[in-house]
Amino acid sequence: GQSLEQPSEVTAVEGAIVQINCTYQTSGFYGLSWYQQHDGGAPTFLSYNGLDGLEETGRFSSFLSRSDSYGYLLLQELQMKDSASYFCAVRVPYNTDKLIFGTGTRLQVFP
Amino acid sequence: DAGITQSPRHKVTETGTPVTLRCHQTENHRYMYWYRQDPGHGLRLIHYSYGVKDTDKGEVSDGYSVSRSKTEDFLLTLESATSSQTSVYFCAISERGPLSGGAETQYFGPGTRLLVL
C-alpha cells in the first residue's frame, strides 16, 4: 500500500519555529510537496522537494531525505495566519503525475 | 490564479439521486483531477483526466463516474448518491512551474460541499 504519516496536530506560539514531519511509503517517488489549507478553503501549494536537501521560501523551508523516506516542513517566525492544516504529498509516477496526500497536520498558533 | 471554478458550491441531496458536479478551468490545462476530502483521510483521488475523453480511476472511484468532452470542463457524477459520499469535493489542475523546480504542481478549485441525506 501507499501511506504518508504526519502528526495530527501541532501547537505553537507566535514568533516560534515549528517543524512538521512526514514519513512515506509509496510505490515510486518523484518528489515531496507541501500544501496549506485554511479552514473552509482550498489546499494551496507551498513547496516541493525533488532532491535531497533543504528548500527555502521565505519563512517556510522544506527538507527531504529520500534514503530515509522522510521530509519536513519548517515554519519560522510563526504568525497567527499560519494556523491551518498542512499536508505532505508524494508525487508518484503514473499515466500522469499523481499525488498521494497525507492525512494532514493541524497547526494552531497562539498569541 | 489557475482560473478554476466549481459548481455548485454547496448541495444537499437525497440518497439514491444522481448528482453532477462541474469543474471549469480557463487556462487550457491538460490534466484535471477530482478529490474528496474527509476528516482523518486527507485528500483522496477519485478520478483524473489527462485529456479530452481520456480519464482514469483514482483510489476511491467506486460509485463515481467522470466525463471530459471539452478541455475546460471536467464533470464528476455520483450515479446514485449515498450518505457515505457526503464530503467536500475538490477539483484540481496541474501545471509545471518554477516554484516546484519544473515539477507538476496542483492547483485546487474552491470545493463543493455535498450533503447526502
mmCIF file of C-alpha atoms in Angstrom:
data_model
loop_
_atom_site.group_PDB
_atom_site.id
_atom_site.type_symbol
_atom_site.label_atom_id
_atom_site.label_comp_id
_atom_site.label_asym_id
_atom_site.label_seq_id
_atom_site.Cartn_x
_atom_site.Cartn_y
_atom_site.Cartn_z
ATOM 1 C CA GLY A 1 0.000 0.000 0.000
ATOM 2 C CA GLN A 2 0.872 3.646 -0.044
ATOM 3 C CA SER A 3 0.970 5.678 3.111
ATOM 4 C CA LEU A 4 2.168 9.008 4.406
ATOM 5 C CA GLU A 5 2.341 9.703 8.113
ATOM 6 C CA GLN A 6 2.192 13.122 9.727
ATOM 7 C CA PRO A 7 1.330 14.242 13.246
ATOM 8 C CA SER A 8 -2.347 15.075 13.541
ATOM 9 C CA GLU A 9 -1.873 18.305 15.455
ATOM 10 C CA VAL A 10 0.864 20.732 16.441
ATOM 11 C CA THR A 11 0.596 23.854 18.587
ATOM 12 C CA ALA A 12 2.983 26.765 18.911
ATOM 13 C CA VAL A 13 3.084 30.456 19.851
ATOM 14 C CA GLU A 14 3.581 33.462 17.642
ATOM 15 C CA GLY A 15 7.203 34.046 16.703
ATOM 16 C CA ALA A 16 8.214 30.457 17.363
ATOM 17 C CA ILE A 17 9.538 27.818 14.972
ATOM 18 C CA VAL A 18 7.660 24.611 14.293
ATOM 19 C CA GLN A 19 8.577 21.507 12.309
ATOM 20 C CA ILE A 20 6.002 19.190 10.744
ATOM 21 C CA ASN A 21 7.367 15.781 9.844
ATOM 22 C CA CYS A 22 6.242 13.437 7.101
ATOM 23 C CA THR A 23 7.330 9.852 6.531
ATOM 24 C CA TYR A 24 6.189 7.994 3.469
ATOM 25 C CA GLN A 25 5.929 4.528 1.977
ATOM 26 C CA THR A 26 4.929 4.654 -1.667
ATOM 27 C CA SER A 27 5.399 2.640 -4.838
ATOM 28 C CA GLY A 28 7.636 5.021 -6.694
ATOM 29 C CA PHE A 29 8.720 8.506 -5.747
ATOM 30 C CA TYR A 30 9.251 11.630 -7.783
ATOM 31 C CA GLY A 31 9.124 14.262 -5.090
ATOM 32 C CA LEU A 32 7.534 15.568 -1.909
ATOM 33 C CA SER A 33 5.209 18.554 -1.854
ATOM 34 C CA TRP A 34 3.600 20.545 0.917
ATOM 35 C CA TYR A 35 0.168 22.158 0.796
ATOM 36 C CA GLN A 36 -1.520 24.554 3.205
ATOM 37 C CA GLN A 37 -5.245 24.629 3.790
ATOM 38 C CA HIS A 38 -7.115 27.131 5.913
ATOM 39 C CA ASP A 39 -10.452 26.139 7.392
ATOM 40 C CA GLY A 40 -13.119 26.247 4.704
ATOM 41 C CA GLY A 41 -10.568 26.910 1.983
ATOM 42 C CA ALA A 42 -8.817 25.002 -0.750
ATOM 43 C CA PRO A 43 -5.345 23.485 -0.455
ATOM 44 C CA THR A 44 -2.632 25.766 -1.800
ATOM 45 C CA PHE A 45 0.856 24.763 -2.858
ATOM 46 C CA LEU A 46 3.708 25.721 -0.524
ATOM 47 C CA SER A 47 6.858 23.912 -1.570
ATOM 48 C CA TYR A 48 8.375 20.997 -3.422
ATOM 49 C CA ASN A 49 11.483 18.831 -2.933
ATOM 50 C CA GLY A 50 12.579 16.617 -5.783
ATOM 51 C CA LEU A 51 16.082 16.081 -4.481
ATOM 52 C CA ASP A 52 17.580 15.646 -1.025
ATOM 53 C CA GLY A 53 18.189 18.765 0.949
ATOM 54 C CA LEU A 54 16.594 21.958 2.067
ATOM 55 C CA GLU A 55 14.437 24.302 0.001
ATOM 56 C CA GLU A 56 13.721 27.735 1.430
ATOM 57 C CA THR A 57 10.851 30.013 0.511
ATOM 58 C CA GLY A 58 10.643 32.977 2.828
ATOM 59 C CA ARG A 59 9.589 31.902 6.308
ATOM 60 C CA PHE A 60 8.929 28.352 5.132
ATOM 61 C CA SER A 61 11.533 25.695 4.407
ATOM 62 C CA SER A 62 11.117 22.098 3.376
ATOM 63 C CA PHE A 63 13.571 19.242 3.689
ATOM 64 C CA LEU A 64 13.789 15.840 2.045
ATOM 65 C CA SER A 65 15.834 12.719 2.715
ATOM 66 C CA ARG A 66 14.987 10.091 0.120
ATOM 67 C CA SER A 67 17.137 7.444 1.801
ATOM 68 C CA ASP A 68 15.057 7.835 4.969
ATOM 69 C CA SER A 69 11.714 8.324 3.140
ATOM 70 C CA TYR A 70 11.311 11.398 5.278
ATOM 71 C CA GLY A 71 10.698 15.062 4.920
ATOM 72 C CA TYR A 72 9.641 18.020 6.980
ATOM 73 C CA LEU A 73 8.185 21.469 6.681
ATOM 74 C CA LEU A 74 9.755 24.137 8.854
ATOM 75 C CA LEU A 75 7.788 27.270 9.626
ATOM 76 C CA GLN A 76 9.681 30.146 11.202
ATOM 77 C CA GLU A 77 8.548 33.373 12.824
ATOM 78 C CA LEU A 78 5.085 31.949 13.212
ATOM 79 C CA GLN A 79 2.148 34.245 12.690
ATOM 80 C CA MET A 80 -1.495 33.786 13.622
ATOM 81 C CA LYS A 81 -2.360 33.462 9.942
ATOM 82 C CA ASP A 82 -0.206 30.313 9.767
ATOM 83 C CA SER A 83 -2.904 28.480 11.727
ATOM 84 C CA ALA A 84 -4.063 25.964 9.141
ATOM 85 C CA SER A 85 -3.753 22.345 8.120
ATOM 86 C CA TYR A 86 -0.599 21.256 6.330
ATOM 87 C CA PHE A 87 -0.475 18.263 4.024
ATOM 88 C CA CYS A 88 2.520 16.472 2.657
ATOM 89 C CA ALA A 89 2.037 14.790 -0.705
ATOM 90 C CA VAL A 90 4.236 12.389 -2.590
ATOM 91 C CA ARG A 91 4.387 12.577 -6.350
ATOM 92 C CA VAL A 92 4.345 9.062 -7.807
ATOM 93 C CA PRO A 93 4.797 8.024 -11.412
ATOM 94 C CA TYR A 94 1.609 7.100 -13.250
ATOM 95 C CA ASN A 95 -0.089 7.995 -16.532
ATOM 96 C CA THR A 96 0.138 11.476 -15.213
ATOM 97 C CA ASP A 97 1.854 12.687 -12.114
ATOM 98 C CA LYS A 98 -0.270 11.568 -9.268
ATOM 99 C CA LEU A 99 -0.195 12.908 -5.745
ATOM 100 C CA ILE A 100 -0.732 10.780 -2.673
ATOM 101 C CA PHE A 101 -1.661 13.004 0.264
ATOM 102 C CA GLY A 102 -1.014 12.559 3.942
ATOM 103 C CA THR A 103 -3.886 12.989 6.373
ATOM 104 C CA GLY A 104 -2.730 16.450 7.364
ATOM 105 C CA THR A 105 -1.342 18.237 10.406
ATOM 106 C CA ARG A 106 -3.437 20.893 12.040
ATOM 107 C CA LEU A 107 -1.256 23.755 13.267
ATOM 108 C CA GLN A 108 -2.648 26.096 15.877
ATOM 109 C CA VAL A 109 -0.691 29.255 16.582
ATOM 110 C CA PHE A 110 -1.433 31.014 19.848
ATOM 111 C CA PRO A 111 -0.649 34.640 20.732
ATOM 112 C CA ASP B 1 -4.614 32.248 -10.223
ATOM 113 C CA ALA B 2 -5.242 28.991 -12.064
ATOM 114 C CA GLY B 3 -8.775 30.024 -13.031
ATOM 115 C CA ILE B 4 -10.641 27.055 -11.581
ATOM 116 C CA THR B 5 -14.298 27.242 -10.626
ATOM 117 C CA GLN B 6 -16.576 24.589 -9.243
ATOM 118 C CA SER B 7 -20.362 24.420 -9.280
ATOM 119 C CA PRO B 8 -22.406 24.103 -7.283
ATOM 120 C CA ARG B 9 -20.505 25.247 -4.224
ATOM 121 C CA HIS B 10 -22.997 23.617 -1.873
ATOM 122 C CA LYS B 11 -25.559 20.909 -2.478
ATOM 123 C CA VAL B 12 -27.954 18.896 -0.384
ATOM 124 C CA THR B 13 -29.457 15.822 -1.987
ATOM 125 C CA GLU B 14 -31.222 12.630 -1.081
ATOM 126 C CA THR B 15 -29.919 9.092 -1.110
ATOM 127 C CA GLY B 16 -30.389 7.414 -4.457
ATOM 128 C CA THR B 17 -30.436 10.535 -6.597
ATOM 129 C CA PRO B 18 -27.799 11.244 -9.239
ATOM 130 C CA VAL B 19 -25.607 14.280 -8.696
ATOM 131 C CA THR B 20 -23.236 16.004 -11.103
ATOM 132 C CA LEU B 21 -20.503 18.375 -10.022
ATOM 133 C CA ARG B 22 -18.790 20.615 -12.528
ATOM 134 C CA CYS B 23 -15.229 21.840 -12.664
ATOM 135 C CA HIS B 24 -14.330 24.566 -15.121
ATOM 136 C CA GLN B 25 -10.873 25.897 -15.912
ATOM 137 C CA THR B 26 -9.866 28.811 -18.066
ATOM 138 C CA GLU B 27 -6.167 28.050 -18.552
ATOM 139 C CA ASN B 28 -6.318 25.156 -21.037
ATOM 140 C CA HIS B 29 -4.554 22.725 -18.698
ATOM 141 C CA ARG B 30 -4.376 19.148 -19.875
ATOM 142 C CA TYR B 31 -4.563 17.368 -16.510
ATOM 143 C CA MET B 32 -7.560 17.629 -14.223
ATOM 144 C CA TYR B 33 -8.397 15.760 -11.020
ATOM 145 C CA TRP B 34 -11.295 15.138 -8.677
ATOM 146 C CA TYR B 35 -10.607 14.578 -4.980
ATOM 147 C CA ARG B 36 -12.755 14.098 -1.963
ATOM 148 C CA GLN B 37 -11.733 15.303 1.477
ATOM 149 C CA ASP B 38 -12.990 13.742 4.673
ATOM 150 C CA PRO B 39 -11.827 14.174 8.261
ATOM 151 C CA GLY B 40 -8.983 11.796 9.044
ATOM 152 C CA HIS B 41 -8.417 10.874 5.412
ATOM 153 C CA GLY B 42 -6.843 13.904 3.829
ATOM 154 C CA LEU B 43 -7.407 14.239 0.101
ATOM 155 C CA ARG B 44 -8.199 11.110 -1.863
ATOM 156 C CA LEU B 45 -8.168 10.910 -5.634
ATOM 157 C CA ILE B 46 -11.447 9.825 -7.234
ATOM 158 C CA HIS B 47 -10.755 10.165 -10.960
ATOM 159 C CA TYR B 48 -8.456 12.152 -13.150
ATOM 160 C CA SER B 49 -8.198 13.170 -16.779
ATOM 161 C CA TYR B 50 -5.172 13.569 -18.997
ATOM 162 C CA GLY B 51 -7.025 14.990 -21.965
ATOM 163 C CA VAL B 52 -10.373 15.273 -23.660
ATOM 164 C CA LYS B 53 -12.166 11.924 -23.325
ATOM 165 C CA ASP B 54 -9.112 10.469 -21.548
ATOM 166 C CA THR B 55 -9.873 9.588 -17.955
ATOM 167 C CA ASP B 56 -8.738 7.055 -15.396
ATOM 168 C CA LYS B 57 -9.674 5.878 -11.936
ATOM 169 C CA GLY B 58 -8.121 7.010 -8.712
ATOM 170 C CA GLU B 59 -8.077 5.252 -5.377
ATOM 171 C CA VAL B 60 -11.755 5.797 -4.414
ATOM 172 C CA SER B 61 -13.606 5.640 -7.723
ATOM 173 C CA ASP B 62 -16.452 3.256 -6.816
ATOM 174 C CA GLY B 63 -19.825 4.973 -7.208
ATOM 175 C CA TYR B 64 -18.395 7.821 -9.283
ATOM 176 C CA SER B 65 -18.032 8.459 -12.984
ATOM 177 C CA VAL B 66 -16.453 11.337 -14.878
ATOM 178 C CA SER B 67 -16.578 12.882 -18.288
ATOM 179 C CA ARG B 68 -14.453 15.375 -20.150
ATOM 180 C CA SER B 69 -15.853 16.387 -23.509
ATOM 181 C CA LYS B 70 -14.048 19.753 -23.576
ATOM 182 C CA THR B 71 -10.631 20.748 -22.251
ATOM 183 C CA GLU B 72 -12.115 23.274 -19.881
ATOM 184 C CA ASP B 73 -14.787 21.112 -18.223
ATOM 185 C CA PHE B 74 -14.434 18.028 -16.051
ATOM 186 C CA LEU B 75 -17.661 16.585 -14.662
ATOM 187 C CA LEU B 76 -17.994 14.264 -11.689
ATOM 188 C CA THR B 77 -21.198 12.238 -11.390
ATOM 189 C CA LEU B 78 -22.407 10.347 -8.374
ATOM 190 C CA GLU B 79 -24.583 7.797 -10.094
ATOM 191 C CA SER B 80 -26.776 7.090 -7.069
ATOM 192 C CA ALA B 81 -25.740 9.182 -4.102
ATOM 193 C CA THR B 82 -25.201 7.522 -0.740
ATOM 194 C CA SER B 83 -24.634 9.017 2.693
ATOM 195 C CA SER B 84 -21.015 7.823 2.564
ATOM 196 C CA GLN B 85 -20.478 10.242 -0.309
ATOM 197 C CA THR B 86 -21.166 13.211 1.931
ATOM 198 C CA SER B 87 -17.893 15.066 1.620
ATOM 199 C CA VAL B 88 -16.082 18.100 0.297
ATOM 200 C CA TYR B 89 -15.107 17.640 -3.334
ATOM 201 C CA PHE B 90 -12.159 19.448 -4.840
ATOM 202 C CA CYS B 91 -11.209 19.744 -8.453
ATOM 203 C CA ALA B 92 -7.581 20.389 -9.332
ATOM 204 C CA ILE B 93 -5.408 21.046 -12.339
ATOM 205 C CA SER B 94 -1.677 20.591 -12.592
ATOM 206 C CA GLU B 95 0.999 22.575 -14.296
ATOM 207 C CA ARG B 96 4.753 22.692 -14.256
ATOM 208 C CA GLY B 97 6.084 25.785 -12.634
ATOM 209 C CA PRO B 98 9.230 27.456 -11.427
ATOM 210 C CA LEU B 99 8.199 27.244 -7.770
ATOM 211 C CA SER B 100 8.313 23.477 -7.947
ATOM 212 C CA GLY B 101 11.529 23.264 -9.915
ATOM 213 C CA GLY B 102 9.648 22.401 -13.061
ATOM 214 C CA ALA B 103 7.678 19.627 -11.423
ATOM 215 C CA GLU B 104 3.940 19.494 -11.662
ATOM 216 C CA THR B 105 2.087 21.419 -9.016
ATOM 217 C CA GLN B 106 -1.592 21.017 -8.431
ATOM 218 C CA TYR B 107 -3.934 23.972 -8.064
ATOM 219 C CA PHE B 108 -7.270 23.435 -6.443
ATOM 220 C CA GLY B 109 -10.705 24.863 -7.024
ATOM 221 C CA PRO B 110 -12.747 26.278 -4.125
ATOM 222 C CA GLY B 111 -14.531 22.983 -3.409
ATOM 223 C CA THR B 112 -18.099 21.720 -3.341
ATOM 224 C CA ARG B 113 -19.711 20.729 -0.057
ATOM 225 C CA LEU B 114 -22.099 17.855 -0.677
ATOM 226 C CA LEU B 115 -24.529 16.524 1.911
ATOM 227 C CA VAL B 116 -26.411 13.327 1.105
ATOM 228 C CA LEU B 117 -29.395 12.770 3.376
#
